[in-house]
PDB file of C-alpha atoms in Angstrom:
ATOM      1  CA  MET A   1     -15.311   6.516   3.133  1.00  0.00           C
ATOM      2  CA  GLN A   2     -11.961   4.800   2.923  1.00  0.00           C
ATOM      3  CA  THR A   3     -11.376   6.480  -0.423  1.00  0.00           C
ATOM      4  CA  ARG A   4     -12.286   9.837   1.078  1.00  0.00           C
ATOM      5  CA  LEU A   5      -9.716   9.271   3.800  1.00  0.00           C
ATOM      6  CA  ARG A   6      -7.116   8.371   1.214  1.00  0.00           C
ATOM      7  CA  SER A   7      -7.859  11.625  -0.596  1.00  0.00           C
ATOM      8  CA  ALA A   8      -7.557  13.644   2.580  1.00  0.00           C
ATOM      9  CA  LEU A   9      -4.194  12.041   3.251  1.00  0.00           C
ATOM     10  CA  ILE A  10      -3.018  12.712  -0.279  1.00  0.00           C
ATOM     11  CA  GLY A  11      -4.168  16.296   0.149  1.00  0.00           C
ATOM     12  CA  ALA A  12      -2.233  16.632   3.372  1.00  0.00           C
ATOM     13  CA  THR A  13       0.838  15.143   1.710  1.00  0.00           C
ATOM     14  CA  ALA A  14       0.511  17.571  -1.190  1.00  0.00           C
ATOM     15  CA  ILE A  15       0.564  20.512   1.186  1.00  0.00           C
ATOM     16  CA  ALA A  16       3.605  19.100   2.963  1.00  0.00           C
ATOM     17  CA  VAL A  17       5.320  18.453  -0.360  1.00  0.00           C
ATOM     18  CA  ALA A  18       4.744  22.032  -1.464  1.00  0.00           C
ATOM     19  CA  GLY A  19       7.236  23.356   1.040  1.00  0.00           C
ATOM     20  CA  ALA A  20       9.917  21.052  -0.281  1.00  0.00           C
ATOM     21  CA  VAL A  21       9.677  22.221  -3.890  1.00  0.00           C
ATOM     22  CA  HIS A  22      12.619  24.304  -4.958  1.00  0.00           C
ATOM     23  CA  ALA A  23      10.862  27.506  -5.899  1.00  0.00           C
ATOM     24  CA  ALA A  24      14.320  28.951  -6.359  1.00  0.00           C
ATOM     25  CA  ASP A  25      14.364  27.430  -9.842  1.00  0.00           C
ATOM     26  CA  LEU A  26      11.808  30.015 -10.968  1.00  0.00           C
ATOM     27  CA  THR A  27      12.151  33.784 -10.657  1.00  0.00           C
ATOM     28  CA  PRO A  28       9.383  35.579  -8.743  1.00  0.00           C
ATOM     29  CA  LYS A  29       7.922  36.745 -12.064  1.00  0.00           C
ATOM     30  CA  GLU A  30       7.930  33.179 -13.402  1.00  0.00           C
ATOM     31  CA  GLN A  31       6.289  31.956 -10.196  1.00  0.00           C
ATOM     32  CA  ILE A  32       3.427  34.447 -10.630  1.00  0.00           C
ATOM     33  CA  LEU A  33       3.003  33.523 -14.311  1.00  0.00           C
ATOM     34  CA  THR A  34       3.093  29.794 -13.516  1.00  0.00           C
ATOM     35  CA  ARG A  35       0.511  29.982 -10.740  1.00  0.00           C
ATOM     36  CA  GLN A  36      -1.727  32.061 -13.018  1.00  0.00           C
ATOM     37  CA  ALA A  37      -1.275  29.415 -15.740  1.00  0.00           C
ATOM     38  CA  GLY A  38      -2.440  26.752 -13.281  1.00  0.00           C
ATOM     39  CA  TYR A  39      -5.540  28.730 -12.300  1.00  0.00           C
ATOM     40  CA  SER A  40      -6.367  29.547 -15.949  1.00  0.00           C
ATOM     41  CA  PHE A  41      -6.143  25.920 -16.928  1.00  0.00           C
ATOM     42  CA  MET A  42      -8.294  24.847 -13.986  1.00  0.00           C
ATOM     43  CA  SER A  43     -10.813  27.548 -14.855  1.00  0.00           C
ATOM     44  CA  TRP A  44     -11.154  26.200 -18.408  1.00  0.00           C
ATOM     45  CA  ASN A  45     -11.797  22.750 -17.004  1.00  0.00           C
ATOM     46  CA  MET A  46     -14.310  24.073 -14.461  1.00  0.00           C
ATOM     47  CA  GLY A  47     -16.110  25.697 -17.398  1.00  0.00           C
ATOM     48  CA  LYS A  48     -16.249  22.368 -19.225  1.00  0.00           C
ATOM     49  CA  ILE A  49     -17.790  20.606 -16.225  1.00  0.00           C
ATOM     50  CA  LYS A  50     -20.310  23.447 -15.847  1.00  0.00           C
ATOM     51  CA  SER A  51     -21.290  23.265 -19.510  1.00  0.00           C
ATOM     52  CA  ASN A  52     -21.686  19.480 -19.233  1.00  0.00           C
ATOM     53  CA  LEU A  53     -24.043  19.956 -16.297  1.00  0.00           C
ATOM     54  CA  GLU A  54     -26.031  22.533 -18.259  1.00  0.00           C
ATOM     55  CA  GLY A  55     -26.148  20.598 -21.526  1.00  0.00           C
ATOM     56  CA  ASN A  56     -25.411  17.099 -22.756  1.00  0.00           C
ATOM     57  CA  PHE A  57     -23.618  15.295 -19.977  1.00  0.00           C
ATOM     58  CA  SER A  58     -20.495  13.455 -21.172  1.00  0.00           C
ATOM     59  CA  GLN A  59     -18.967  11.402 -18.364  1.00  0.00           C
ATOM     60  CA  PRO A  60     -15.537  10.972 -20.066  1.00  0.00           C
ATOM     61  CA  GLN A  61     -15.255  14.711 -20.640  1.00  0.00           C
ATOM     62  CA  VAL A  62     -16.224  15.524 -17.054  1.00  0.00           C
ATOM     63  CA  GLN A  63     -13.780  12.933 -15.738  1.00  0.00           C
ATOM     64  CA  ALA A  64     -10.927  14.267 -17.891  1.00  0.00           C
ATOM     65  CA  ALA A  65     -11.629  17.828 -16.726  1.00  0.00           C
ATOM     66  CA  ALA A  66     -11.864  16.763 -13.076  1.00  0.00           C
ATOM     67  CA  GLU A  67      -8.568  14.873 -13.292  1.00  0.00           C
ATOM     68  CA  ALA A  68      -6.798  17.877 -14.808  1.00  0.00           C
ATOM     69  CA  ILE A  69      -8.067  20.049 -11.943  1.00  0.00           C
ATOM     70  CA  ALA A  70      -7.083  17.485  -9.286  1.00  0.00           C
ATOM     71  CA  GLY A  71      -3.631  17.045 -10.858  1.00  0.00           C
ATOM     72  CA  ILE A  72      -2.977  20.786 -10.789  1.00  0.00           C
ATOM     73  CA  ALA A  73      -4.465  21.209  -7.302  1.00  0.00           C
ATOM     74  CA  ASN A  74      -2.145  18.516  -5.931  1.00  0.00           C
ATOM     75  CA  SER A  75       1.008  19.752  -7.677  1.00  0.00           C
ATOM     76  CA  GLY A  76       2.309  21.859  -4.818  1.00  0.00           C
ATOM     77  CA  MET A  77       1.314  25.328  -5.989  1.00  0.00           C
ATOM     78  CA  GLY A  78       2.334  26.738  -2.604  1.00  0.00           C
ATOM     79  CA  ALA A  79       5.866  26.797  -4.020  1.00  0.00           C
ATOM     80  CA  LEU A  80       4.692  29.458  -6.490  1.00  0.00           C
ATOM     81  CA  TYR A  81       4.092  31.974  -3.695  1.00  0.00           C
ATOM     82  CA  GLY A  82       7.744  32.530  -2.859  1.00  0.00           C
ATOM     83  CA  PRO A  83       9.382  35.756  -1.616  1.00  0.00           C
ATOM     84  CA  GLY A  84       8.839  38.694  -3.969  1.00  0.00           C
ATOM     85  CA  THR A  85       5.652  37.285  -5.506  1.00  0.00           C
ATOM     86  CA  ASP A  86       3.380  39.439  -3.332  1.00  0.00           C
ATOM     87  CA  GLN A  87       3.299  42.343  -5.782  1.00  0.00           C
ATOM     88  CA  ASP A  88       3.220  43.242  -9.483  1.00  0.00           C
ATOM     89  CA  ILE A  89       6.529  42.716 -11.287  1.00  0.00           C
ATOM     90  CA  ASP A  90       6.980  44.860 -14.415  1.00  0.00           C
ATOM     91  CA  ASP A  91       3.990  44.077 -16.655  1.00  0.00           C
ATOM     92  CA  VAL A  92       3.015  40.997 -14.639  1.00  0.00           C
ATOM     93  CA  LYS A  93       0.137  41.873 -12.338  1.00  0.00           C
ATOM     94  CA  THR A  94      -0.984  39.788  -9.372  1.00  0.00           C
ATOM     95  CA  ARG A  95      -4.253  40.037  -7.476  1.00  0.00           C
ATOM     96  CA  VAL A  96      -2.943  38.257  -4.387  1.00  0.00           C
ATOM     97  CA  LYS A  97      -3.593  40.019  -1.059  1.00  0.00           C
ATOM     98  CA  PRO A  98      -0.705  40.516   1.414  1.00  0.00           C
ATOM     99  CA  GLU A  99      -2.622  38.392   3.963  1.00  0.00           C
ATOM    100  CA  LEU A 100      -1.807  35.259   1.985  1.00  0.00           C
ATOM    101  CA  PHE A 101       1.827  35.632   2.978  1.00  0.00           C
ATOM    102  CA  THR A 102       1.192  36.241   6.665  1.00  0.00           C
ATOM    103  CA  ASN A 103      -1.845  34.128   7.584  1.00  0.00           C
ATOM    104  CA  GLN A 104      -0.327  30.663   7.135  1.00  0.00           C
ATOM    105  CA  GLU A 105      -2.941  28.907   9.236  1.00  0.00           C
ATOM    106  CA  GLU A 106      -5.908  30.136   7.227  1.00  0.00           C
ATOM    107  CA  VAL A 107      -4.058  29.638   3.923  1.00  0.00           C
ATOM    108  CA  GLY A 108      -3.369  26.037   4.904  1.00  0.00           C
ATOM    109  CA  GLU A 109      -7.054  25.531   5.691  1.00  0.00           C
ATOM    110  CA  VAL A 110      -8.405  26.919   2.392  1.00  0.00           C
ATOM    111  CA  ALA A 111      -5.728  25.002   0.480  1.00  0.00           C
ATOM    112  CA  ARG A 112      -6.585  21.700   2.208  1.00  0.00           C
ATOM    113  CA  ASN A 113     -10.310  22.253   1.607  1.00  0.00           C
ATOM    114  CA  PHE A 114      -9.666  23.003  -2.057  1.00  0.00           C
ATOM    115  CA  ILE A 115      -7.493  19.926  -2.595  1.00  0.00           C
ATOM    116  CA  GLU A 116     -10.027  17.743  -0.801  1.00  0.00           C
ATOM    117  CA  ALA A 117     -12.866  19.117  -2.948  1.00  0.00           C
ATOM    118  CA  ALA A 118     -10.800  18.622  -6.136  1.00  0.00           C
ATOM    119  CA  ASP A 119      -9.974  15.023  -5.176  1.00  0.00           C
ATOM    120  CA  ASN A 120     -13.626  14.354  -4.359  1.00  0.00           C
ATOM    121  CA  MET A 121     -14.684  15.856  -7.708  1.00  0.00           C
ATOM    122  CA  ALA A 122     -12.286  13.503  -9.536  1.00  0.00           C
ATOM    123  CA  GLU A 123     -13.557  10.467  -7.620  1.00  0.00           C
ATOM    124  CA  VAL A 124     -17.209  11.312  -8.203  1.00  0.00           C
ATOM    125  CA  ALA A 125     -16.562  12.056 -11.893  1.00  0.00           C
ATOM    126  CA  ALA A 126     -15.066   8.585 -12.340  1.00  0.00           C
ATOM    127  CA  PHE A 127     -18.450   7.094 -11.431  1.00  0.00           C
ATOM    128  CA  GLY A 128     -20.333   9.697 -13.395  1.00  0.00           C
ATOM    129  CA  ASP A 129     -23.638  10.055 -11.560  1.00  0.00           C
ATOM    130  CA  GLU A 130     -24.831  13.473 -12.727  1.00  0.00           C
ATOM    131  CA  ALA A 131     -26.477  14.492  -9.444  1.00  0.00           C
ATOM    132  CA  GLU A 132     -23.334  13.548  -7.509  1.00  0.00           C
ATOM    133  CA  VAL A 133     -21.160  15.410 -10.010  1.00  0.00           C
ATOM    134  CA  LYS A 134     -23.325  18.491  -9.585  1.00  0.00           C
ATOM    135  CA  LYS A 135     -22.950  18.330  -5.800  1.00  0.00           C
ATOM    136  CA  ALA A 136     -19.168  17.803  -5.974  1.00  0.00           C
ATOM    137  CA  PHE A 137     -18.848  20.607  -8.519  1.00  0.00           C
ATOM    138  CA  GLY A 138     -20.775  22.979  -6.251  1.00  0.00           C
ATOM    139  CA  GLU A 139     -18.510  22.119  -3.326  1.00  0.00           C
ATOM    140  CA  LEU A 140     -15.401  22.565  -5.445  1.00  0.00           C
ATOM    141  CA  GLY A 141     -16.630  25.973  -6.631  1.00  0.00           C
ATOM    142  CA  GLU A 142     -17.245  26.979  -3.023  1.00  0.00           C
ATOM    143  CA  SER A 143     -13.699  25.995  -2.075  1.00  0.00           C
ATOM    144  CA  CYS A 144     -12.318  28.168  -4.913  1.00  0.00           C
ATOM    145  CA  LYS A 145     -14.511  31.074  -3.830  1.00  0.00           C
ATOM    146  CA  ALA A 146     -13.448  30.761  -0.182  1.00  0.00           C
ATOM    147  CA  CYS A 147      -9.852  31.466  -1.179  1.00  0.00           C
ATOM    148  CA  HIS A 148     -10.754  34.224  -3.660  1.00  0.00           C
ATOM    149  CA  ASP A 149     -12.874  35.981  -1.018  1.00  0.00           C
ATOM    150  CA  LYS A 150     -10.085  35.902   1.541  1.00  0.00           C
ATOM    151  CA  PHE A 151      -6.907  36.222  -0.450  1.00  0.00           C
ATOM    152  CA  ARG A 152      -7.657  37.738  -3.859  1.00  0.00           C
ATOM    153  CA  LYS A 153      -8.230  41.411  -4.618  1.00  0.00           C
ATOM    154  CA  ASP A 154     -11.351  42.225  -6.649  1.00  0.00           C
TER     155      ASP A 154
ATOM    156  CA  MET B   1       0.313  -4.713 -18.849  1.00  0.00           C
ATOM    157  CA  GLN B   2      -3.354  -4.443 -18.078  1.00  0.00           C
ATOM    158  CA  THR B   3      -2.737  -1.003 -16.573  1.00  0.00           C
ATOM    159  CA  ARG B   4      -0.809   0.019 -19.673  1.00  0.00           C
ATOM    160  CA  LEU B   5      -3.741  -1.054 -21.808  1.00  0.00           C
ATOM    161  CA  ARG B   6      -6.110   0.928 -19.620  1.00  0.00           C
ATOM    162  CA  SER B   7      -3.903   3.992 -20.077  1.00  0.00           C
ATOM    163  CA  ALA B   8      -3.780   3.545 -23.808  1.00  0.00           C
ATOM    164  CA  LEU B   9      -7.560   3.328 -23.885  1.00  0.00           C
ATOM    165  CA  ILE B  10      -7.908   6.401 -21.712  1.00  0.00           C
ATOM    166  CA  GLY B  11      -5.505   8.163 -24.064  1.00  0.00           C
ATOM    167  CA  ALA B  12      -7.536   7.170 -27.075  1.00  0.00           C
ATOM    168  CA  THR B  13     -10.711   8.316 -25.334  1.00  0.00           C
ATOM    169  CA  ALA B  14      -9.109  11.632 -24.480  1.00  0.00           C
ATOM    170  CA  ILE B  15      -8.340  12.270 -28.128  1.00  0.00           C
ATOM    171  CA  ALA B  16     -11.894  11.365 -29.092  1.00  0.00           C
ATOM    172  CA  VAL B  17     -13.297  13.523 -26.317  1.00  0.00           C
ATOM    173  CA  ALA B  18     -11.300  16.522 -27.501  1.00  0.00           C
ATOM    174  CA  GLY B  19     -13.439  16.890 -30.577  1.00  0.00           C
ATOM    175  CA  ALA B  20     -16.590  17.023 -28.486  1.00  0.00           C
ATOM    176  CA  VAL B  21     -15.464  19.891 -26.267  1.00  0.00           C
ATOM    177  CA  HIS B  22     -17.269  23.105 -27.040  1.00  0.00           C
ATOM    178  CA  ALA B  23     -14.317  25.261 -28.001  1.00  0.00           C
ATOM    179  CA  ALA B  24     -16.912  27.853 -28.952  1.00  0.00           C
ATOM    180  CA  ASP B  25     -17.092  28.829 -25.284  1.00  0.00           C
ATOM    181  CA  LEU B  26     -13.647  30.405 -25.563  1.00  0.00           C
ATOM    182  CA  THR B  27     -12.643  33.067 -28.076  1.00  0.00           C
ATOM    183  CA  PRO B  28      -9.658  32.210 -30.319  1.00  0.00           C
ATOM    184  CA  LYS B  29      -7.480  34.481 -28.175  1.00  0.00           C
ATOM    185  CA  GLU B  30      -8.619  32.695 -24.995  1.00  0.00           C
ATOM    186  CA  GLN B  31      -7.943  29.337 -26.637  1.00  0.00           C
ATOM    187  CA  ILE B  32      -4.337  30.346 -27.398  1.00  0.00           C
ATOM    188  CA  LEU B  33      -3.822  31.693 -23.866  1.00  0.00           C
ATOM    189  CA  THR B  34      -5.369  28.573 -22.301  1.00  0.00           C
ATOM    190  CA  ARG B  35      -3.256  26.129 -24.297  1.00  0.00           C
ATOM    191  CA  GLN B  36      -0.149  28.155 -23.435  1.00  0.00           C
ATOM    192  CA  ALA B  37      -1.195  28.017 -19.762  1.00  0.00           C
ATOM    193  CA  GLY B  38      -1.398  24.227 -20.012  1.00  0.00           C
ATOM    194  CA  TYR B  39       2.057  23.945 -21.580  1.00  0.00           C
ATOM    195  CA  SER B  40       3.571  26.384 -19.048  1.00  0.00           C
ATOM    196  CA  PHE B  41       2.174  24.433 -16.151  1.00  0.00           C
ATOM    197  CA  MET B  42       3.400  21.140 -17.597  1.00  0.00           C
ATOM    198  CA  SER B  43       6.819  22.691 -18.184  1.00  0.00           C
ATOM    199  CA  TRP B  44       7.079  23.686 -14.504  1.00  0.00           C
ATOM    200  CA  ASN B  45       6.248  20.138 -13.503  1.00  0.00           C
ATOM    201  CA  MET B  46       8.737  18.678 -16.004  1.00  0.00           C
ATOM    202  CA  GLY B  47      11.353  20.936 -14.409  1.00  0.00           C
ATOM    203  CA  LYS B  48      10.501  19.566 -10.962  1.00  0.00           C
ATOM    204  CA  ILE B  49      10.912  15.970 -12.115  1.00  0.00           C
ATOM    205  CA  LYS B  50      14.211  16.893 -13.776  1.00  0.00           C
ATOM    206  CA  SER B  51      15.511  18.561 -10.632  1.00  0.00           C
ATOM    207  CA  ASN B  52      14.468  15.529  -8.554  1.00  0.00           C
ATOM    208  CA  LEU B  53      16.450  13.288 -10.894  1.00  0.00           C
ATOM    209  CA  GLU B  54      19.464  15.578 -10.609  1.00  0.00           C
ATOM    210  CA  GLY B  55      19.276  16.071  -6.840  1.00  0.00           C
ATOM    211  CA  ASN B  56      17.490  14.551  -3.877  1.00  0.00           C
ATOM    212  CA  PHE B  57      14.818  12.259  -5.246  1.00  0.00           C
ATOM    213  CA  SER B  58      11.412  12.768  -3.592  1.00  0.00           C
ATOM    214  CA  GLN B  59       8.920  10.183  -4.802  1.00  0.00           C
ATOM    215  CA  PRO B  60       5.809  12.124  -3.624  1.00  0.00           C
ATOM    216  CA  GLN B  61       6.960  15.268  -5.417  1.00  0.00           C
ATOM    217  CA  VAL B  62       7.718  13.371  -8.629  1.00  0.00           C
ATOM    218  CA  GLN B  63       4.359  11.604  -8.462  1.00  0.00           C
ATOM    219  CA  ALA B  64       2.467  14.874  -7.891  1.00  0.00           C
ATOM    220  CA  ALA B  65       4.273  16.491 -10.832  1.00  0.00           C
ATOM    221  CA  ALA B  66       3.644  13.489 -13.083  1.00  0.00           C
ATOM    222  CA  GLU B  67      -0.060  13.446 -12.214  1.00  0.00           C
ATOM    223  CA  ALA B  68      -0.412  17.141 -13.001  1.00  0.00           C
ATOM    224  CA  ILE B  69       1.198  16.559 -16.400  1.00  0.00           C
ATOM    225  CA  ALA B  70      -0.980  13.506 -17.129  1.00  0.00           C
ATOM    226  CA  GLY B  71      -4.126  15.360 -16.041  1.00  0.00           C
ATOM    227  CA  ILE B  72      -3.381  18.258 -18.388  1.00  0.00           C
ATOM    228  CA  ALA B  73      -2.294  15.954 -21.232  1.00  0.00           C
ATOM    229  CA  ASN B  74      -5.589  14.056 -21.035  1.00  0.00           C
ATOM    230  CA  SER B  75      -7.824  17.111 -20.771  1.00  0.00           C
ATOM    231  CA  GLY B  76      -8.625  17.412 -24.461  1.00  0.00           C
ATOM    232  CA  MET B  77      -6.290  20.250 -25.448  1.00  0.00           C
ATOM    233  CA  GLY B  78      -7.158  19.653 -29.095  1.00  0.00           C
ATOM    234  CA  ALA B  79     -10.205  21.819 -28.446  1.00  0.00           C
ATOM    235  CA  LEU B  80      -7.842  24.762 -27.904  1.00  0.00           C
ATOM    236  CA  TYR B  81      -6.732  24.693 -31.544  1.00  0.00           C
ATOM    237  CA  GLY B  82     -10.001  25.954 -33.002  1.00  0.00           C
ATOM    238  CA  PRO B  83     -10.479  28.126 -36.095  1.00  0.00           C
ATOM    239  CA  GLY B  84      -8.631  31.424 -35.897  1.00  0.00           C
ATOM    240  CA  THR B  85      -6.002  30.176 -33.445  1.00  0.00           C
ATOM    241  CA  ASP B  86      -3.403  29.600 -36.168  1.00  0.00           C
ATOM    242  CA  GLN B  87      -1.953  33.097 -35.917  1.00  0.00           C
ATOM    243  CA  ASP B  88      -1.093  35.923 -33.489  1.00  0.00           C
ATOM    244  CA  ILE B  89      -4.114  37.809 -32.151  1.00  0.00           C
ATOM    245  CA  ASP B  90      -3.365  41.353 -30.972  1.00  0.00           C
ATOM    246  CA  ASP B  91      -0.615  41.031 -28.358  1.00  0.00           C
ATOM    247  CA  VAL B  92      -1.075  37.274 -28.028  1.00  0.00           C
ATOM    248  CA  LYS B  93       1.611  35.484 -30.012  1.00  0.00           C
ATOM    249  CA  THR B  94       1.518  31.836 -31.019  1.00  0.00           C
ATOM    250  CA  ARG B  95       4.395  29.705 -32.262  1.00  0.00           C
ATOM    251  CA  VAL B  96       2.137  27.084 -33.840  1.00  0.00           C
ATOM    252  CA  LYS B  97       2.977  26.140 -37.450  1.00  0.00           C
ATOM    253  CA  PRO B  98       0.186  26.085 -40.072  1.00  0.00           C
ATOM    254  CA  GLU B  99       0.841  22.359 -40.606  1.00  0.00           C
ATOM    255  CA  LEU B 100      -0.790  21.569 -37.276  1.00  0.00           C
ATOM    256  CA  PHE B 101      -4.143  22.571 -38.746  1.00  0.00           C
ATOM    257  CA  THR B 102      -3.796  20.584 -41.955  1.00  0.00           C
ATOM    258  CA  ASN B 103      -1.876  17.434 -41.066  1.00  0.00           C
ATOM    259  CA  GLN B 104      -4.483  15.756 -38.859  1.00  0.00           C
ATOM    260  CA  GLU B 105      -2.973  12.300 -39.155  1.00  0.00           C
ATOM    261  CA  GLU B 106       0.459  13.291 -37.907  1.00  0.00           C
ATOM    262  CA  VAL B 107      -1.006  15.560 -35.211  1.00  0.00           C
ATOM    263  CA  GLY B 108      -3.079  12.627 -33.954  1.00  0.00           C
ATOM    264  CA  GLU B 109       0.027  10.462 -33.822  1.00  0.00           C
ATOM    265  CA  VAL B 110       2.196  12.913 -31.856  1.00  0.00           C
ATOM    266  CA  ALA B 111      -0.732  13.635 -29.514  1.00  0.00           C
ATOM    267  CA  ARG B 112      -1.344   9.940 -28.839  1.00  0.00           C
ATOM    268  CA  ASN B 113       2.372   9.333 -28.224  1.00  0.00           C
ATOM    269  CA  PHE B 114       2.499  12.271 -25.837  1.00  0.00           C
ATOM    270  CA  ILE B 115      -0.563  11.153 -23.850  1.00  0.00           C
ATOM    271  CA  GLU B 116       0.772   7.597 -23.671  1.00  0.00           C
ATOM    272  CA  ALA B 117       4.163   8.830 -22.420  1.00  0.00           C
ATOM    273  CA  ALA B 118       2.471  11.100 -19.844  1.00  0.00           C
ATOM    274  CA  ASP B 119       0.286   8.245 -18.581  1.00  0.00           C
ATOM    275  CA  ASN B 120       3.315   5.967 -18.390  1.00  0.00           C
ATOM    276  CA  MET B 121       5.247   8.655 -16.488  1.00  0.00           C
ATOM    277  CA  ALA B 122       2.412   8.892 -13.920  1.00  0.00           C
ATOM    278  CA  GLU B 123       2.249   5.114 -13.497  1.00  0.00           C
ATOM    279  CA  VAL B 124       6.000   4.744 -13.079  1.00  0.00           C
ATOM    280  CA  ALA B 125       6.128   7.707 -10.654  1.00  0.00           C
ATOM    281  CA  ALA B 126       3.548   6.006  -8.432  1.00  0.00           C
ATOM    282  CA  PHE B 127       6.024   3.160  -7.853  1.00  0.00           C
ATOM    283  CA  GLY B 128       8.961   5.524  -7.582  1.00  0.00           C
ATOM    284  CA  ASP B 129      11.917   3.493  -8.854  1.00  0.00           C
ATOM    285  CA  GLU B 130      14.391   6.222  -9.797  1.00  0.00           C
ATOM    286  CA  ALA B 131      15.870   4.419 -12.812  1.00  0.00           C
ATOM    287  CA  GLU B 132      12.383   3.729 -14.195  1.00  0.00           C
ATOM    288  CA  VAL B 133      11.359   7.335 -13.567  1.00  0.00           C
ATOM    289  CA  LYS B 134      14.434   8.515 -15.465  1.00  0.00           C
ATOM    290  CA  LYS B 135      13.553   6.302 -18.428  1.00  0.00           C
ATOM    291  CA  ALA B 136       9.890   7.390 -18.456  1.00  0.00           C
ATOM    292  CA  PHE B 137      10.922  11.038 -18.123  1.00  0.00           C
ATOM    293  CA  GLY B 138      13.265  10.712 -21.096  1.00  0.00           C
ATOM    294  CA  GLU B 139      10.505   9.173 -23.200  1.00  0.00           C
ATOM    295  CA  LEU B 140       8.064  11.876 -22.160  1.00  0.00           C
ATOM    296  CA  GLY B 141      10.583  14.580 -23.082  1.00  0.00           C
ATOM    297  CA  GLU B 142      11.073  12.941 -26.482  1.00  0.00           C
ATOM    298  CA  SER B 143       7.319  12.970 -27.087  1.00  0.00           C
ATOM    299  CA  CYS B 144       7.187  16.712 -26.288  1.00  0.00           C
ATOM    300  CA  LYS B 145      10.135  17.367 -28.590  1.00  0.00           C
ATOM    301  CA  ALA B 146       8.588  15.376 -31.440  1.00  0.00           C
ATOM    302  CA  CYS B 147       5.641  17.779 -31.514  1.00  0.00           C
ATOM    303  CA  HIS B 148       7.793  20.891 -31.057  1.00  0.00           C
ATOM    304  CA  ASP B 149      10.043  19.842 -33.934  1.00  0.00           C
ATOM    305  CA  LYS B 150       7.125  19.276 -36.271  1.00  0.00           C
ATOM    306  CA  PHE B 151       4.559  21.846 -35.265  1.00  0.00           C
ATOM    307  CA  ARG B 152       6.253  24.681 -33.364  1.00  0.00           C
ATOM    308  CA  LYS B 153       8.212  27.555 -34.858  1.00  0.00           C
ATOM    309  CA  ASP B 154      11.648  28.227 -33.337  1.00  0.00           C
TER     310      ASP B 154
END
């Protein structure tokens, strides 16, 4: 429980930190590409956890994947949604909906839930109980989907 | 010292784990795109640490960036260098040199050094002494460069 609280606090800090990141260092096009890189890399690691749950379960592999996801989730990706990143730029397409840039309250909520689920996944993976991993993985997937449903075009 | 040892062991495990990842789940083109996503995301986080060292130093931001890098570094990226990923595929270009696929011993060495430097960076960032962070960041940069010099085309 204490660990859960710690995670929630870290999550909250990560959100706060995001605003302080100097997005200005990256052009809008680079911001879109970088956020897509983060999601792609997390997706690969989600796939590894899924395939572990469907096949031979390797605790070290699941833990490594979960820590990569948690590291990316906590890196302050909010800074990659700066001005001008709400639309396609040249050949760089984005599926983000305009609502993401106007509905700060709901964005904050889905982001906090996602970071909390990613932190929980990493904690559970460190112990390696397969049933617990499955539960945490399901919750993490739900937190991804919640954001996709609200803020990503089909 | 004990923590350093733990990191080294985790690093060694990560290398071992890499071989067990089912790269077969991704096509060669997806493997190239996914490894490039990992490097792009690490590069963004390296840039954040650099800008913290050059400007106002924010320990939470540096720690978050360092943990993202360490998470990605330990995720078993070796699995993204499967058969067929040694050359451009359609519009997906790769700068990898053929030597990466034949010189396993040297690849293992640069990979281990990189993971160790990334783990050290994350540990040092958690304490947040700016001089120590600067030193760890320099070492991490050197470990990136060592691989680029040997295994990446200009």
